[in-house]
Each structure stands twice: as structure tokens, then as C-alpha cells.
Amino acid sequence: MRNNTIALGMLAALLTSAPASAGPPPAAREARAFLDDAEEGLLDRWIDSDRTEWVRMTYITDDTQAIAASAREELMDYVGRKAAEAVHFVGTPLTDTLKRKIHLLRTFLDMPAPPDPVKREELARIGTEMDSLYGKGKHCPERLQGKCLTLPDMYEVLAKSRDYDELLDIWTGWRKVSVPMRPLFQRFVTLANEGARALGFRDLAELWKSRYDMPPDAFEAETDRLWKQVEPLYRDLHCYVRSRLVETYGKERVPPDGPIPAHLLGNMWAQEWSGLFDLVAPEPAQAAALDLEAALKARGVDEREMVRIAEAFFVSLGLDPLPASFWERSMFTQPRDREVVCHASAWDVDQDEDLRIKMCIRINAEDFTTIHHELGHNYYQRAYRELDPLFRNSANDGFHEALGDLIALSVTRSYLQEIGLVREASGSALNALMQRALEKIAFLPFGLLVDRWRWGVFEGRIGPDDYNRAWWDLRTRYQGVAAPVPRSEADFDPGAKYHVPANVPYTRYFLAAILQFQFHRALCRKVLHFKGPLHECSIYGNKEAGARIRTMMEMGMSRPWPEALAALTGETRMDASAILEYFAPLHDWLKKQNRGRKCGW
Ligand code: X8Z
Ligand code: ZN
């Protein structure tokens, strides 16, 4: 095993390029045959695992958990074995495509397993167990006398209530759900790191950071660079929002020059602050005009209809309607007769036409956006479905997360008027920008810090005795929020965020937040030749924009991501100047409002 480990570690460096002329030498032919076979076997197990995961997540029981864990184990075993066999091709001259495929095979799993079958079984079981614990999680507040709240039930209270104690109860109540995850997570870290090492990586952090067509350290530096670009805007938004919260709750509860108590920002993780819009709207008299929830409800739009409206946007771009099976097999609403994982996701179960989403939709603006987000995943999956299995992914994971959000950026007031959801398109530009900033700018530091924490854990810089302290250090450093009540190592607050127990990498959402504005700017300026402010541009109905998007999606992961970025935007670097340009008028306004105020924490 040890030999394999070393050899795999050197694999990327040692795989040499084939000469451009002549046919492939015998060893290269052998490599191609090996990969063809590996991909075929991978595809079968991947589909099996997805099928069992769909059933588990839409019907959590001991049995569905066991079945899903077993399929997951089978997939982990297969990928581990094939990646080890690929060592055989070290030193063989290979085409870029074959080299890329070997790298994609090594980095395929978010949760690689140790070669030891007993440990592999344990890891698969823990992975399933943590995710199910989260899915089943409930909070039963005393005041409700036996009635329990699921996570989606709590969202609305957090967004709408201004009752400090009620918010605190919900916030602390949900964080009891993650306490039992702590020992599972700790063991998961040991096992998954062992799995990453067997594949030739230092640890799981290095594996995750190796998926961006650049050295892992350079990728980390890249995220720092992007954060530095947007940090001043975040700090100005934070400063203004805090001042409004001080007025609302008093300075005993919200320190005017300190971090904001995390339960007051309208969201369970303070990751987006849309719930505070009425408190912070630049032109409060016109705030109600932007109430999409009221518009949806007034028109009697139900959950399915919300999805239909989102689908119609994609179709307006020249993309095909979703298949009939999508409407039959998706889960749109929260079943009350069984346990499910409500956290939204999009699936292509047979990696062909079996597209589905799984969501517990509520009729409100946030879920309307999330539906576009999920359909973005489905359209991406469908676009790359004919590529070789290892290329069936987005250019990098930020692209997958950005696609649907790009569409949602075009859900402007004029678009909503055009489709008859609102009567008046005109309104305050600053209000519209503030509403988006509460969603997009507020999110940035959170998008960054979740993996800053996990990288530290996987790399051994953050040990189990520091899990929670390190989490809150990062929350304060990046977001400027603080826990409203003392926390300790008896708590496990990172586990209260879905992607930690589900083991979904999170930096992708930070990248997506930057990329979607880059996509939007390029389409608006270069395809639509739109001259006005970016937030007023909508690509609705534009077939050329649709064709550009489709071209990028169809590349899947077959080429390094800068090429996919260039296909859509003509740019080859991730760059936050588009998001800054989009919000520039609001940023100016915020700076004026904050004049004379002490910002920061
Ligand atoms: O997890 C999601 C999607 C599924 S990929 C609903 N998002 C992140 C989150 O909820 O934390 C979308 C925005 C960020
Ligand atoms: Zn997503």
C-alpha cells in the first residue's frame, strides 16, 4: 500500500505528455483502454449510489440508510482501486485528455475511503448517518408545548420575527441537533484523511484544493485575492446593517462597534440577510413594492407553478423544456408523513434524462431564487450528459453553483412585470440593489470561511478540542458576527450547517458568487449590448445568450476551467470587478451613510 501511496503522490508530476505526431504508443493505448473500462464501471456504481441516495434522502429510515451506505461503499471501493491501478501509467507518455482523466479519477470523491474494508464500511456508514441526523433534525420550543419545528419551519421565524428571545430560542435550539454529530465528524476526519493519503494526497484538504487546474496553494491564494477585492464592500454593508440593528434592538444587545449577534440577521447561519430588507431599505416607503412573496401569494402561485415559471426562463433562452419525468419524480414540497432531507438539491439520476429536484419549497422570494439555482444544476447536468463519465461535471464546482444564480440575476423588476407577476416595473434602484446585496454580498465571507475551517481541520491545524472555538474565530474574523450566548467544545456549531455533516465542499459557493456576476456582465455587455446599469439587465428571451451558456455547459469538465470561462465571457481569470461594478451605486450610498460612523469590529 505504501508504495502505491508514494507513487500516486508523484503521479501528476510524472505523467508525461505524448508526442504530438504518430499514433499512441502501446502503453498509451493500454491507458486509454484502462480508463474506458474504469469509466464504465464508475458510471454503473455512481448511478446505483445516486439512486439509493435519492430514496434515502426522500425517505429516511434505518433501511434506506443501510442501502445507501452500502452503495456508497461500493463506489468508494471502486474509485480507490482504479486510482491505485492508474499508478501503472506513471512515466507513460499520455495525451492531456488521459492525464486529465487520471487526475479526475483521483479527485472524484469528496469522501475517499481507506483501502481497509472495515474502515471503508465505517466511513460510508458515518457519512450517511451524519447527513440523516441533519435531515431528521428538529427543535421543539417550550412555548409550543410538544410541537416541533423542522428547519424550513424555522426559516420564516428567523426572517420575519424581531423578537430577540424568540430568535435566540430558535438559534440555540437548532444547534442542539449537531451535538451528537461531533464524535462522528471527528472519526470521519481521520478516516477520510486516510483515504486521501491512500490516493497520494497529504490530506483531504489538499485533495479538495487540487480540483482547480492549479496547484492547491495557488488556489487558496486565489480565493484570498478575490476576498480582498470584495471585502471593503462587505464591511460597508455590515457597518450600515449593524447601525440599523442597534436602532432596532438597542446597544445593550447589539454592540455598535463589535460583531453582530448571529441570530439577528434573518437567517440560521447569518449567511444571507434578505429577511432584514424592511429594516435597511434605502427608500423604506417603496420597500413593499419589492415584495415578491406577496406577489406570488396574491396570484395564487403554488410550489409547482414556481418551478414552471423558472423552467420557462430557461426555455426562453432556447434550452429544452424539462422532461415529463421531472414533473412526476421531483419532490417539490415537504412530506409530513416521513423524514426527508429538505436541503435543496438537483439530480440526474440515470445521468441521462432522469432530471429531478428535491426541495421543501415555501412560497417566498428566497425559494423562488433557489428553484432557479437548482434548475441551473439540472440544465448543466443535461448539457454534459453525453461526455465521458469523468468529464460529466462543471468546469470547476463554482460554475455548477453559478449557473442557476446567473439566471436568477435576470429576474429583474421588468422581467417580473413582463411575465405578469408584478404590475409595476419602476421602483427604487437603491432598494433593488440593497435587496440583492443582502443576498449576495452578505454571503461572501460565509462562503469563504466554511472551508477555511474544514481545511484547518483536515490539515490538523484545528484539532477536536478547538473545533468550536476555531469556528467562531473564523465567523467573527470574516463575517463580523458573534454567537449570542457562550459556546463551548460541548457544542458542535459547524455541524448545524448542512454541508458539514453532508460533506459537501463549500468554497464553490464563494466562487459562484463571484463568477455569476462575471457571466452576467459578459452576457449583458457583449451579447445584449446593454448600456444601462447591470442590475437592470435581463437576458430573458435572448437566444444568443442561451447559446453561449449552452456552449460552456456542454464543455463539462473536459477542459481546464479558464477555457470554459473564456467561452462565455472572453476572460480567463476569476475576477470580482463585475460584482463590484454591479453594486457600485449601492456602495457609494453605503459609504455616505457610514460617514462619521465607526465601522469594523
Ligand atoms: O446548498 C446550496 C444549494 C444546493 S447546492 C441550495 N446553497 C448554499 C447553502 O444553502 O448554504 C446555495 C447557496 C449556498
Ligand atoms: Zn447548488
Coordinates of C-alpha atoms and ligand atoms in Angstrom, one line a residue:
M1 CA 0.0 0.0 0.0
R2 CA 2.8 2.3 1.0
N3 CA 4.3 2.1 -2.5
N4 CA 1.1 2.9 -4.1
T5 CA 0.8 6.0 -1.9
I6 CA 4.1 7.3 -2.8
A7 CA 3.7 6.6 -6.5
L8 CA 0.3 8.2 -6.6
G9 CA 1.6 11.3 -4.9
M10 CA 4.1 11.7 -7.7
L11 CA 1.6 10.7 -10.4
A12 CA 0.5 14.1 -11.5
A13 CA 4.1 15.3 -11.8
L14 CA 5.4 12.2 -13.5
L15 CA 2.7 11.7 -16.2
T16 CA 4.4 12.9 -19.3
S17 CA 2.9 14.3 -22.4
A18 CA 2.7 12.2 -25.6
P19 CA 4.5 13.5 -28.7
A20 CA 2.1 15.3 -31.0
S21 CA 2.8 13.1 -34.1
A22 CA 2.3 9.4 -34.8
G23 CA -0.4 7.1 -33.2
P24 CA -0.4 6.4 -29.5
P25 CA 2.3 4.1 -28.3
P26 CA 1.2 0.7 -26.9
A27 CA 1.3 1.9 -23.3
A28 CA -0.8 4.9 -24.1
R29 CA -3.3 2.6 -25.8
E30 CA -3.4 0.5 -22.7
A31 CA -4.0 3.6 -20.6
R32 CA -6.9 4.5 -22.8
A33 CA -8.4 1.0 -22.6
F34 CA -7.9 1.1 -18.8
L35 CA -9.7 4.4 -18.5
D36 CA -12.6 3.4 -20.8
D37 CA -13.2 0.4 -18.7
A38 CA -12.8 2.3 -15.4
E39 CA -15.3 4.9 -16.6
E40 CA -17.8 2.3 -17.5
G41 CA -17.5 0.6 -14.1
L42 CA -17.6 4.0 -12.4
L43 CA -20.8 5.0 -14.2
D44 CA -22.7 2.0 -13.0
R45 CA -21.7 2.4 -9.4
W46 CA -22.3 6.2 -9.5
I47 CA -25.8 5.7 -10.8
D48 CA -26.5 3.0 -8.2
S49 CA -25.3 5.2 -5.4
D50 CA -27.3 8.2 -6.6
R51 CA -30.5 6.1 -6.8
T52 CA -30.1 4.8 -3.3
E53 CA -29.3 8.3 -2.1
W54 CA -32.4 9.7 -3.7
V55 CA -34.5 7.1 -1.9
R56 CA -32.8 7.7 1.4
M57 CA -33.0 11.5 1.3
T58 CA -36.7 11.4 0.4
Y59 CA -37.5 8.7 2.9
I60 CA -35.0 8.4 5.8
T61 CA -35.3 5.1 7.6
D62 CA -32.7 2.6 9.0
D63 CA -33.2 0.5 6.0
T64 CA -32.7 3.3 3.4
Q65 CA -29.7 4.4 5.3
A66 CA -28.2 0.9 5.2
I67 CA -28.9 0.5 1.5
A68 CA -27.4 3.9 0.6
A69 CA -24.3 3.4 2.8
S70 CA -23.7 0.1 1.0
A71 CA -23.9 1.6 -2.5
R72 CA -21.7 4.5 -1.3
E73 CA -19.1 2.0 0.0
E74 CA -19.2 0.1 -3.3
L75 CA -18.4 3.4 -5.2
M76 CA -15.6 4.3 -2.8
D77 CA -14.1 0.9 -3.1
Y78 CA -14.2 1.0 -6.9
V79 CA -12.7 4.5 -7.3
G80 CA -10.0 3.7 -4.7
R81 CA -9.0 0.6 -6.6
K82 CA -9.0 2.2 -10.0
A83 CA -7.0 5.2 -8.8
A84 CA -4.4 2.8 -7.4
E85 CA -4.2 0.8 -10.6
A86 CA -3.6 4.1 -12.5
V87 CA -0.1 4.1 -10.9
H88 CA 0.8 1.7 -13.5
F89 CA 0.9 4.5 -16.1
V90 CA 3.5 6.6 -14.2
G91 CA 6.1 7.5 -16.8
T92 CA 4.0 6.6 -19.7
P93 CA 3.6 9.4 -22.3
L94 CA -0.1 10.3 -22.3
T95 CA -2.4 12.8 -24.0
D96 CA -3.6 15.7 -22.0
T97 CA -7.1 14.2 -22.0
L98 CA -5.9 10.9 -20.5
K99 CA -3.7 12.7 -17.9
R100 CA -6.7 14.8 -17.0
K101 CA -8.9 11.8 -16.6
I102 CA -6.5 10.1 -14.2
H103 CA -6.4 13.3 -12.1
L104 CA -10.2 13.5 -12.2
L105 CA -10.4 9.9 -11.1
R106 CA -8.1 10.5 -8.1
T107 CA -10.1 13.6 -7.0
F108 CA -13.5 12.2 -7.9
L109 CA -14.7 11.5 -4.4
D110 CA -15.4 14.2 -1.8
M111 CA -15.1 11.4 0.8
P112 CA -12.3 9.0 -0.3
A113 CA -12.1 5.8 1.8
P114 CA -9.2 4.0 3.3
P115 CA -8.3 0.7 1.5
D116 CA -9.2 -1.3 4.6
P117 CA -12.7 -2.7 4.0
V118 CA -13.7 -2.4 7.7
K119 CA -12.7 1.2 7.8
R120 CA -14.4 1.9 4.4
E121 CA -17.6 0.4 5.7
E122 CA -17.4 2.6 8.8
L123 CA -16.8 5.7 6.8
A124 CA -19.7 5.1 4.5
R125 CA -22.0 4.5 7.5
I126 CA -20.8 7.6 9.3
G127 CA -21.3 9.7 6.1
T128 CA -24.9 8.6 5.7
E129 CA -25.6 8.8 9.5
M130 CA -24.4 12.5 9.8
D131 CA -26.5 13.6 6.8
S132 CA -29.6 11.8 8.1
L133 CA -29.2 13.3 11.6
Y134 CA -29.2 16.7 10.0
G135 CA -32.2 15.8 7.8
K136 CA -34.2 14.5 10.8
G137 CA -33.2 17.4 13.0
K138 CA -36.0 19.3 14.8
H139 CA -36.4 21.9 17.5
C140 CA -39.3 21.6 19.9
P141 CA -39.6 25.0 21.7
E142 CA -41.1 25.0 25.1
R143 CA -43.7 27.6 24.2
L144 CA -45.1 25.3 21.5
Q145 CA -45.8 22.6 24.1
G146 CA -44.8 19.5 22.2
K147 CA -45.0 20.8 18.7
C148 CA -41.7 20.5 16.9
L149 CA -40.2 22.7 14.1
T150 CA -38.2 21.4 11.2
L151 CA -35.6 23.6 9.6
P152 CA -37.8 25.1 6.9
D153 CA -40.4 25.9 9.6
M154 CA -37.8 27.9 11.4
Y155 CA -36.6 29.9 8.4
E156 CA -39.7 32.0 8.3
V157 CA -39.4 33.0 12.0
L158 CA -35.8 33.9 11.6
A159 CA -36.5 36.1 8.6
K160 CA -39.6 37.8 10.0
S161 CA -39.5 37.9 13.8
R162 CA -37.9 40.9 15.5
D163 CA -38.4 39.3 19.0
Y164 CA -34.9 38.9 20.4
D165 CA -35.8 36.0 22.7
E166 CA -37.8 34.1 20.1
L167 CA -34.9 34.3 17.7
L168 CA -32.5 33.2 20.3
D169 CA -34.6 30.2 21.2
I170 CA -34.7 29.1 17.6
W171 CA -31.0 29.7 17.1
T172 CA -29.8 27.8 20.1
G173 CA -32.5 25.1 19.6
W174 CA -31.2 24.2 16.1
R175 CA -27.7 23.9 17.4
K176 CA -28.6 21.0 19.7
V177 CA -29.1 18.9 16.6
S178 CA -25.4 18.9 15.8
V179 CA -24.1 17.9 19.2
P180 CA -24.4 14.2 18.5
M181 CA -22.5 14.7 15.2
R182 CA -19.3 15.7 16.9
P183 CA -17.8 12.2 17.6
L184 CA -18.9 11.1 14.1
F185 CA -17.3 14.0 12.5
Q186 CA -14.1 13.5 14.4
R187 CA -13.9 9.9 13.2
F188 CA -14.9 10.9 9.7
V189 CA -11.9 13.3 9.5
T190 CA -9.5 10.5 10.5
L191 CA -10.9 8.0 8.0
A192 CA -11.3 10.4 5.1
N193 CA -7.8 11.8 5.6
E194 CA -6.6 8.2 5.5
G195 CA -8.5 7.7 2.2
A196 CA -7.0 10.9 0.8
R197 CA -3.5 9.8 1.7
A198 CA -4.0 6.4 0.0
L199 CA -4.7 8.4 -3.1
G200 CA -1.4 10.2 -2.7
F201 CA -2.6 13.5 -1.1
R202 CA -1.3 15.0 2.1
D203 CA -4.9 15.1 3.4
L204 CA -8.5 15.7 2.3
A205 CA -7.9 19.5 2.1
E206 CA -5.2 19.0 -0.4
L207 CA -7.5 16.7 -2.5
W208 CA -10.3 19.2 -2.4
K209 CA -8.0 22.1 -3.4
S210 CA -6.5 20.1 -6.3
R211 CA -9.6 20.4 -8.4
Y212 CA -9.0 23.8 -9.9
D213 CA -6.4 23.3 -12.6
M214 CA -3.7 24.9 -10.5
P215 CA -1.6 23.9 -7.5
P216 CA -3.6 23.7 -4.2
D217 CA -1.7 26.5 -2.6
A218 CA -2.2 28.8 -5.6
F219 CA -5.9 28.0 -5.4
E220 CA -6.1 29.1 -1.8
A221 CA -4.2 32.3 -2.6
E222 CA -6.7 32.9 -5.4
T223 CA -9.6 32.8 -3.0
D224 CA -7.8 35.3 -0.8
R225 CA -7.2 37.6 -3.7
L226 CA -10.9 37.5 -4.6
W227 CA -11.9 38.1 -1.0
K228 CA -9.7 41.1 -0.7
Q229 CA -11.4 42.6 -3.8
V230 CA -14.8 42.4 -2.2
E231 CA -14.0 42.8 1.5
P232 CA -14.4 46.6 1.6
L233 CA -17.9 46.4 0.2
Y234 CA -18.9 43.7 2.7
R235 CA -17.5 45.8 5.5
D236 CA -19.6 48.8 4.5
L237 CA -22.7 46.7 4.2
H238 CA -22.0 45.2 7.7
C239 CA -21.5 48.7 9.1
Y240 CA -24.8 50.1 7.8
V241 CA -26.8 47.0 8.7
R242 CA -25.4 47.0 12.2
S243 CA -26.4 50.6 12.7
R244 CA -30.0 49.7 11.9
L245 CA -29.9 46.7 14.2
V246 CA -28.6 48.9 17.0
E247 CA -31.6 51.2 16.5
T248 CA -33.9 48.2 16.5
Y249 CA -32.6 46.2 19.4
G250 CA -30.6 48.8 21.4
K251 CA -26.9 49.0 22.1
E252 CA -27.0 46.7 25.1
R253 CA -27.9 43.9 22.6
V254 CA -26.1 45.0 19.5
P255 CA -22.6 46.5 20.3
P256 CA -22.2 49.5 17.9
D257 CA -18.6 48.7 17.3
G258 CA -18.5 44.9 17.8
P259 CA -19.6 41.8 15.9
I260 CA -23.3 41.4 15.3
P261 CA -25.1 38.7 17.3
A262 CA -25.6 35.9 14.8
H263 CA -29.3 35.3 15.4
L264 CA -30.4 38.8 14.4
L265 CA -29.5 38.7 10.7
G266 CA -32.6 36.9 9.4
N267 CA -31.0 33.5 8.7
M268 CA -30.0 30.5 10.7
W269 CA -26.3 31.0 9.8
A270 CA -26.3 34.7 9.1
Q271 CA -25.2 33.7 5.6
E272 CA -27.7 35.9 3.8
W273 CA -29.7 38.8 5.3
S274 CA -32.7 39.2 3.0
G275 CA -35.0 39.0 5.9
L276 CA -33.8 42.4 7.1
F277 CA -34.8 44.2 4.0
D278 CA -37.6 46.2 5.5
L279 CA -35.2 47.3 8.3
V280 CA -32.5 48.5 6.0
A281 CA -34.2 49.6 2.7
P282 CA -32.7 52.9 1.5
E283 CA -36.1 54.1 0.5
P284 CA -38.5 52.5 3.1
A285 CA -41.6 54.0 1.6
Q286 CA -41.1 51.9 -1.5
A287 CA -39.9 48.7 0.2
A288 CA -43.2 46.9 -0.2
A289 CA -43.1 47.3 -4.0
L290 CA -40.3 44.7 -4.0
D291 CA -42.2 42.1 -2.0
L292 CA -42.2 39.1 -4.4
E293 CA -43.6 36.8 -1.7
A294 CA -46.8 39.0 -1.6
A295 CA -47.0 39.0 -5.4
L296 CA -46.7 35.2 -5.6
K297 CA -49.3 34.7 -2.9
A298 CA -51.7 37.3 -4.3
R299 CA -51.7 35.5 -7.6
G300 CA -52.1 32.1 -6.0
V301 CA -48.9 30.7 -7.5
D302 CA -48.2 27.3 -5.9
E303 CA -44.9 25.4 -5.5
R304 CA -45.2 23.6 -8.8
E305 CA -46.1 26.8 -10.6
M306 CA -43.0 28.5 -9.2
V307 CA -40.9 25.7 -10.8
R308 CA -42.8 26.1 -14.1
I309 CA -42.0 29.9 -14.1
A310 CA -38.3 29.1 -13.6
E311 CA -38.3 26.5 -16.3
A312 CA -39.9 29.0 -18.7
F313 CA -36.9 31.3 -18.2
F314 CA -34.5 28.6 -19.3
V315 CA -36.8 27.7 -22.2
S316 CA -36.8 31.4 -23.3
L317 CA -33.1 31.1 -23.8
G318 CA -33.6 28.3 -26.3
L319 CA -33.0 25.4 -23.9
D320 CA -35.3 22.4 -24.0
P321 CA -38.2 22.1 -21.5
L322 CA -37.7 19.6 -18.7
P323 CA -38.9 16.0 -19.4
A324 CA -42.2 14.8 -18.1
S325 CA -40.5 12.5 -15.6
F326 CA -39.1 15.6 -13.9
W327 CA -42.6 16.7 -13.0
E328 CA -43.5 13.2 -11.9
R329 CA -40.5 12.3 -9.9
S330 CA -39.3 15.5 -8.3
M331 CA -40.0 16.3 -4.6
F332 CA -41.3 19.9 -4.5
T333 CA -42.9 20.0 -1.1
Q334 CA -42.1 18.7 2.3
P335 CA -43.9 15.4 3.1
R336 CA -45.3 15.4 6.6
D337 CA -45.6 11.6 6.9
R338 CA -41.9 10.8 6.8
E339 CA -38.4 12.1 7.4
V340 CA -36.6 13.7 4.4
V341 CA -33.5 15.9 3.8
C342 CA -35.1 19.2 3.0
H343 CA -31.9 20.9 1.9
A344 CA -32.4 21.6 -1.8
S345 CA -30.6 19.5 -4.4
A346 CA -30.7 18.7 -8.1
W347 CA -30.3 15.3 -9.6
D348 CA -29.7 13.5 -12.9
V349 CA -30.4 10.0 -11.5
D350 CA -29.7 8.0 -14.6
Q351 CA -27.2 10.5 -16.0
D352 CA -29.4 10.9 -19.0
E353 CA -32.9 12.3 -18.9
D354 CA -33.9 11.5 -15.4
L355 CA -33.6 15.0 -14.0
R356 CA -35.2 15.9 -10.7
I357 CA -35.1 18.4 -7.9
K358 CA -35.6 17.7 -4.2
M359 CA -36.8 20.7 -2.2
C360 CA -39.2 21.7 0.5
I361 CA -40.5 24.7 -1.4
R362 CA -42.1 27.6 0.5
I363 CA -43.8 30.3 -1.4
N364 CA -41.4 33.1 -0.9
A365 CA -38.7 35.1 -2.8
E366 CA -35.8 33.1 -1.4
D367 CA -37.2 29.8 -2.6
F368 CA -38.1 31.3 -5.9
T369 CA -34.4 32.1 -6.3
T370 CA -33.3 28.7 -5.1
I371 CA -35.6 27.0 -7.7
H372 CA -33.6 28.8 -10.4
H373 CA -30.4 27.7 -8.7
E374 CA -31.5 24.1 -8.7
L375 CA -32.7 24.1 -12.3
G376 CA -29.3 25.6 -13.3
H377 CA -27.8 22.3 -11.9
N378 CA -30.3 20.3 -14.0
Y379 CA -29.6 22.1 -17.2
Y380 CA -25.9 21.8 -16.7
Q381 CA -26.2 18.1 -16.0
R382 CA -28.2 17.6 -19.1
A383 CA -25.8 19.6 -21.3
Y384 CA -22.8 17.5 -20.4
R385 CA -24.5 14.1 -20.2
E386 CA -23.0 12.8 -23.4
L387 CA -19.4 13.4 -22.4
D388 CA -17.2 10.7 -21.0
P389 CA -18.3 10.0 -17.4
L390 CA -15.2 11.6 -15.8
F391 CA -16.0 14.8 -17.7
R392 CA -19.6 15.0 -16.5
N393 CA -19.2 17.9 -14.2
S394 CA -18.9 21.7 -14.5
A395 CA -15.7 23.4 -15.4
N396 CA -15.0 23.8 -11.7
D397 CA -17.5 23.3 -9.0
G398 CA -18.1 27.1 -8.7
F399 CA -19.6 27.0 -12.3
H400 CA -22.2 24.5 -11.3
E401 CA -23.3 26.7 -8.4
A402 CA -23.2 29.9 -10.5
L403 CA -25.4 28.8 -13.4
G404 CA -28.8 29.0 -11.9
D405 CA -27.9 32.1 -9.9
L406 CA -26.9 33.7 -13.2
I407 CA -30.4 33.2 -14.4
A408 CA -31.8 34.5 -11.1
L409 CA -29.8 37.7 -11.6
S410 CA -32.0 38.3 -14.6
V411 CA -35.2 38.0 -12.5
T412 CA -35.4 41.8 -12.5
R413 CA -38.4 44.0 -11.9
S414 CA -39.1 44.5 -15.6
Y415 CA -38.9 40.8 -16.2
L416 CA -41.4 40.1 -13.4
Q417 CA -43.6 42.7 -15.0
E418 CA -43.2 41.2 -18.4
I419 CA -44.4 37.8 -17.2
G420 CA -47.3 39.4 -15.2
L421 CA -46.1 38.7 -11.7
V422 CA -45.9 42.3 -10.7
R423 CA -47.8 45.2 -12.0
E424 CA -45.2 48.0 -11.9
A425 CA -41.7 47.6 -13.0
S426 CA -40.5 51.0 -11.9
G427 CA -39.2 51.4 -8.4
S428 CA -36.2 52.4 -6.4
A429 CA -32.9 51.2 -7.9
L430 CA -31.2 51.5 -4.5
N431 CA -33.8 49.3 -2.9
A432 CA -33.4 46.7 -5.6
L433 CA -29.6 46.8 -5.1
M434 CA -29.9 46.6 -1.4
Q435 CA -32.2 43.5 -1.7
R436 CA -29.6 41.8 -3.8
A437 CA -26.7 42.9 -1.6
L438 CA -28.4 41.3 1.4
E439 CA -28.4 38.1 -0.5
K440 CA -25.1 38.2 -2.4
I441 CA -22.7 40.5 -0.5
A442 CA -23.7 39.3 2.9
F443 CA -22.9 35.7 1.7
L444 CA -19.3 36.3 0.6
P445 CA -17.4 35.8 3.9
F446 CA -19.6 32.9 4.9
G447 CA -18.9 31.3 1.5
L448 CA -15.2 31.5 2.3
L449 CA -15.0 30.6 5.9
V450 CA -16.7 27.2 5.9
D451 CA -13.8 25.6 4.1
R452 CA -11.3 27.8 5.8
W453 CA -12.5 25.9 8.9
R454 CA -12.6 22.5 7.2
W455 CA -9.2 22.9 5.6
G456 CA -7.8 23.7 9.0
V457 CA -9.4 20.6 10.4
F458 CA -8.3 18.2 7.6
E459 CA -4.8 19.7 7.8
G460 CA -4.6 19.1 11.5
R461 CA -4.3 22.8 12.4
I462 CA -7.6 22.7 14.1
G463 CA -8.0 19.7 16.5
P464 CA -11.1 18.3 18.1
D465 CA -10.5 20.4 21.2
D466 CA -10.7 23.5 19.2
Y467 CA -13.5 22.7 16.7
N468 CA -16.0 25.2 18.0
R469 CA -13.6 27.9 19.1
A470 CA -11.9 27.9 15.7
W471 CA -15.3 28.0 14.0
W472 CA -16.3 31.1 16.0
D473 CA -13.0 32.8 15.5
L474 CA -13.5 32.5 11.7
R475 CA -17.1 33.6 12.0
T476 CA -16.0 36.7 13.8
R477 CA -12.9 37.4 11.7
Y478 CA -14.6 37.1 8.3
Q479 CA -18.3 37.8 8.9
G480 CA -18.1 40.1 11.9
V481 CA -20.8 38.1 13.7
A482 CA -20.7 36.5 17.2
A483 CA -22.5 33.8 19.0
P484 CA -25.3 35.4 21.0
V485 CA -24.7 33.0 24.0
P486 CA -21.4 31.5 25.2
R487 CA -20.4 28.4 23.2
S488 CA -18.1 25.6 24.3
E489 CA -16.5 22.4 23.0
A490 CA -19.6 20.6 24.2
D491 CA -21.2 22.2 21.2
F492 CA -20.5 21.5 17.5
D493 CA -21.8 24.5 15.7
P494 CA -20.2 23.8 12.3
G495 CA -22.4 20.7 12.2
A496 CA -25.5 22.8 12.2
K497 CA -24.7 23.8 8.7
Y498 CA -25.8 21.2 6.1
H499 CA -22.6 21.0 4.1
V500 CA -20.5 19.9 7.1
P501 CA -22.5 16.7 8.0
A502 CA -23.2 16.1 4.3
N503 CA -19.5 16.7 3.5
V504 CA -20.2 19.0 0.6
P505 CA -17.3 21.3 -0.2
Y506 CA -18.3 25.0 0.3
T507 CA -15.7 27.2 -1.5
R508 CA -17.7 26.5 -4.6
Y509 CA -20.4 28.9 -3.4
F510 CA -17.9 31.7 -2.8
L511 CA -16.6 31.2 -6.3
A512 CA -20.1 31.1 -7.7
A513 CA -20.9 34.4 -6.1
I514 CA -18.1 36.0 -8.0
L515 CA -18.5 34.1 -11.2
Q516 CA -22.2 34.7 -11.7
F517 CA -21.6 38.4 -11.9
Q518 CA -18.8 37.9 -14.4
F519 CA -21.1 35.8 -16.5
H520 CA -23.9 38.3 -16.2
R521 CA -21.7 41.3 -17.1
A522 CA -20.3 39.5 -20.2
L523 CA -23.7 38.5 -21.5
C524 CA -25.2 41.9 -20.9
R525 CA -22.4 43.9 -22.3
K526 CA -21.1 41.7 -25.1
V527 CA -24.2 39.8 -26.2
L528 CA -27.1 42.1 -25.4
H529 CA -25.0 45.3 -25.8
F530 CA -26.8 46.6 -22.8
K531 CA -25.6 50.0 -21.8
G532 CA -27.5 50.6 -18.6
P533 CA -26.8 49.6 -15.0
L534 CA -26.0 45.9 -14.7
H535 CA -28.8 45.3 -12.2
E536 CA -31.4 46.3 -14.8
C537 CA -30.2 43.9 -17.4
S538 CA -32.1 40.7 -18.0
I539 CA -31.1 38.0 -20.5
Y540 CA -34.7 36.7 -20.6
G541 CA -35.7 35.6 -24.1
N542 CA -32.2 36.1 -25.5
K543 CA -31.3 33.0 -27.6
E544 CA -27.7 34.1 -28.3
A545 CA -27.1 34.4 -24.5
G546 CA -28.6 30.9 -24.2
A547 CA -26.4 29.5 -26.9
R548 CA -23.3 30.9 -25.1
I549 CA -24.3 29.4 -21.9
R550 CA -25.1 26.1 -23.5
T551 CA -21.6 26.0 -25.2
M552 CA -20.0 26.5 -21.9
M553 CA -22.1 23.9 -20.2
E554 CA -21.6 21.3 -22.9
M555 CA -17.8 21.5 -22.3
G556 CA -18.5 20.0 -18.9
M557 CA -15.2 19.4 -17.2
S558 CA -13.4 18.2 -20.3
R559 CA -11.1 21.3 -20.4
P560 CA -9.4 23.4 -17.8
W561 CA -11.9 25.9 -16.4
P562 CA -10.3 29.1 -17.8
E563 CA -11.3 27.8 -21.2
A564 CA -14.9 27.4 -20.2
L565 CA -14.9 30.8 -18.6
A566 CA -13.4 32.2 -21.8
A567 CA -16.1 30.5 -23.9
L568 CA -18.8 32.5 -22.0
T569 CA -17.0 35.7 -21.1
G570 CA -13.8 36.0 -23.1
E571 CA -12.0 36.3 -19.8
T572 CA -9.6 33.7 -18.4
R573 CA -9.4 34.8 -14.7
M574 CA -11.9 34.8 -12.0
D575 CA -12.4 38.5 -11.2
A576 CA -14.6 40.3 -8.7
S577 CA -14.7 43.5 -10.7
A578 CA -18.1 42.6 -12.1
I579 CA -19.8 42.1 -8.8
L580 CA -18.2 45.4 -7.7
E581 CA -19.5 47.2 -10.8
Y582 CA -22.9 45.8 -10.3
F583 CA -23.1 47.1 -6.7
A584 CA -21.2 50.3 -7.3
P585 CA -24.2 52.7 -6.8
L586 CA -25.1 51.0 -3.6
H587 CA -21.5 51.0 -2.4
D588 CA -21.4 54.8 -2.9
W589 CA -24.6 55.2 -1.0
L590 CA -23.4 53.0 1.9
K591 CA -20.2 55.0 2.2
K592 CA -22.2 58.2 2.5
Q593 CA -24.5 56.6 5.2
N594 CA -21.5 55.4 7.1
R595 CA -19.7 58.7 7.2
G596 CA -18.7 59.5 10.8
R597 CA -19.6 56.0 11.9
K598 CA -17.0 53.7 13.3
C599 CA -17.0 50.6 11.1
G600 CA -15.4 47.2 11.7
W601 CA -15.4 45.0 14.8
Ligands
X8Z1 O1 -26.6 24.5 -0.7 C1 -27.0 25.3 -1.5 C2 -28.0 24.9 -2.6 C3 -27.8 23.5 -3.1 S1 -26.2 23.3 -3.9 C4 -29.4 25.0 -2.1 N1 -26.6 26.6 -1.4 C5 -25.7 27.0 -0.4 C6 -26.4 27.0 1.0 O2 -27.6 26.8 1.1 O3 -25.7 27.2 2.0 C7 -27.0 27.7 -2.3 C8 -26.4 28.9 -1.7 C9 -25.4 28.5 -0.7
ZN2 ZN -26.3 24.3 -5.8

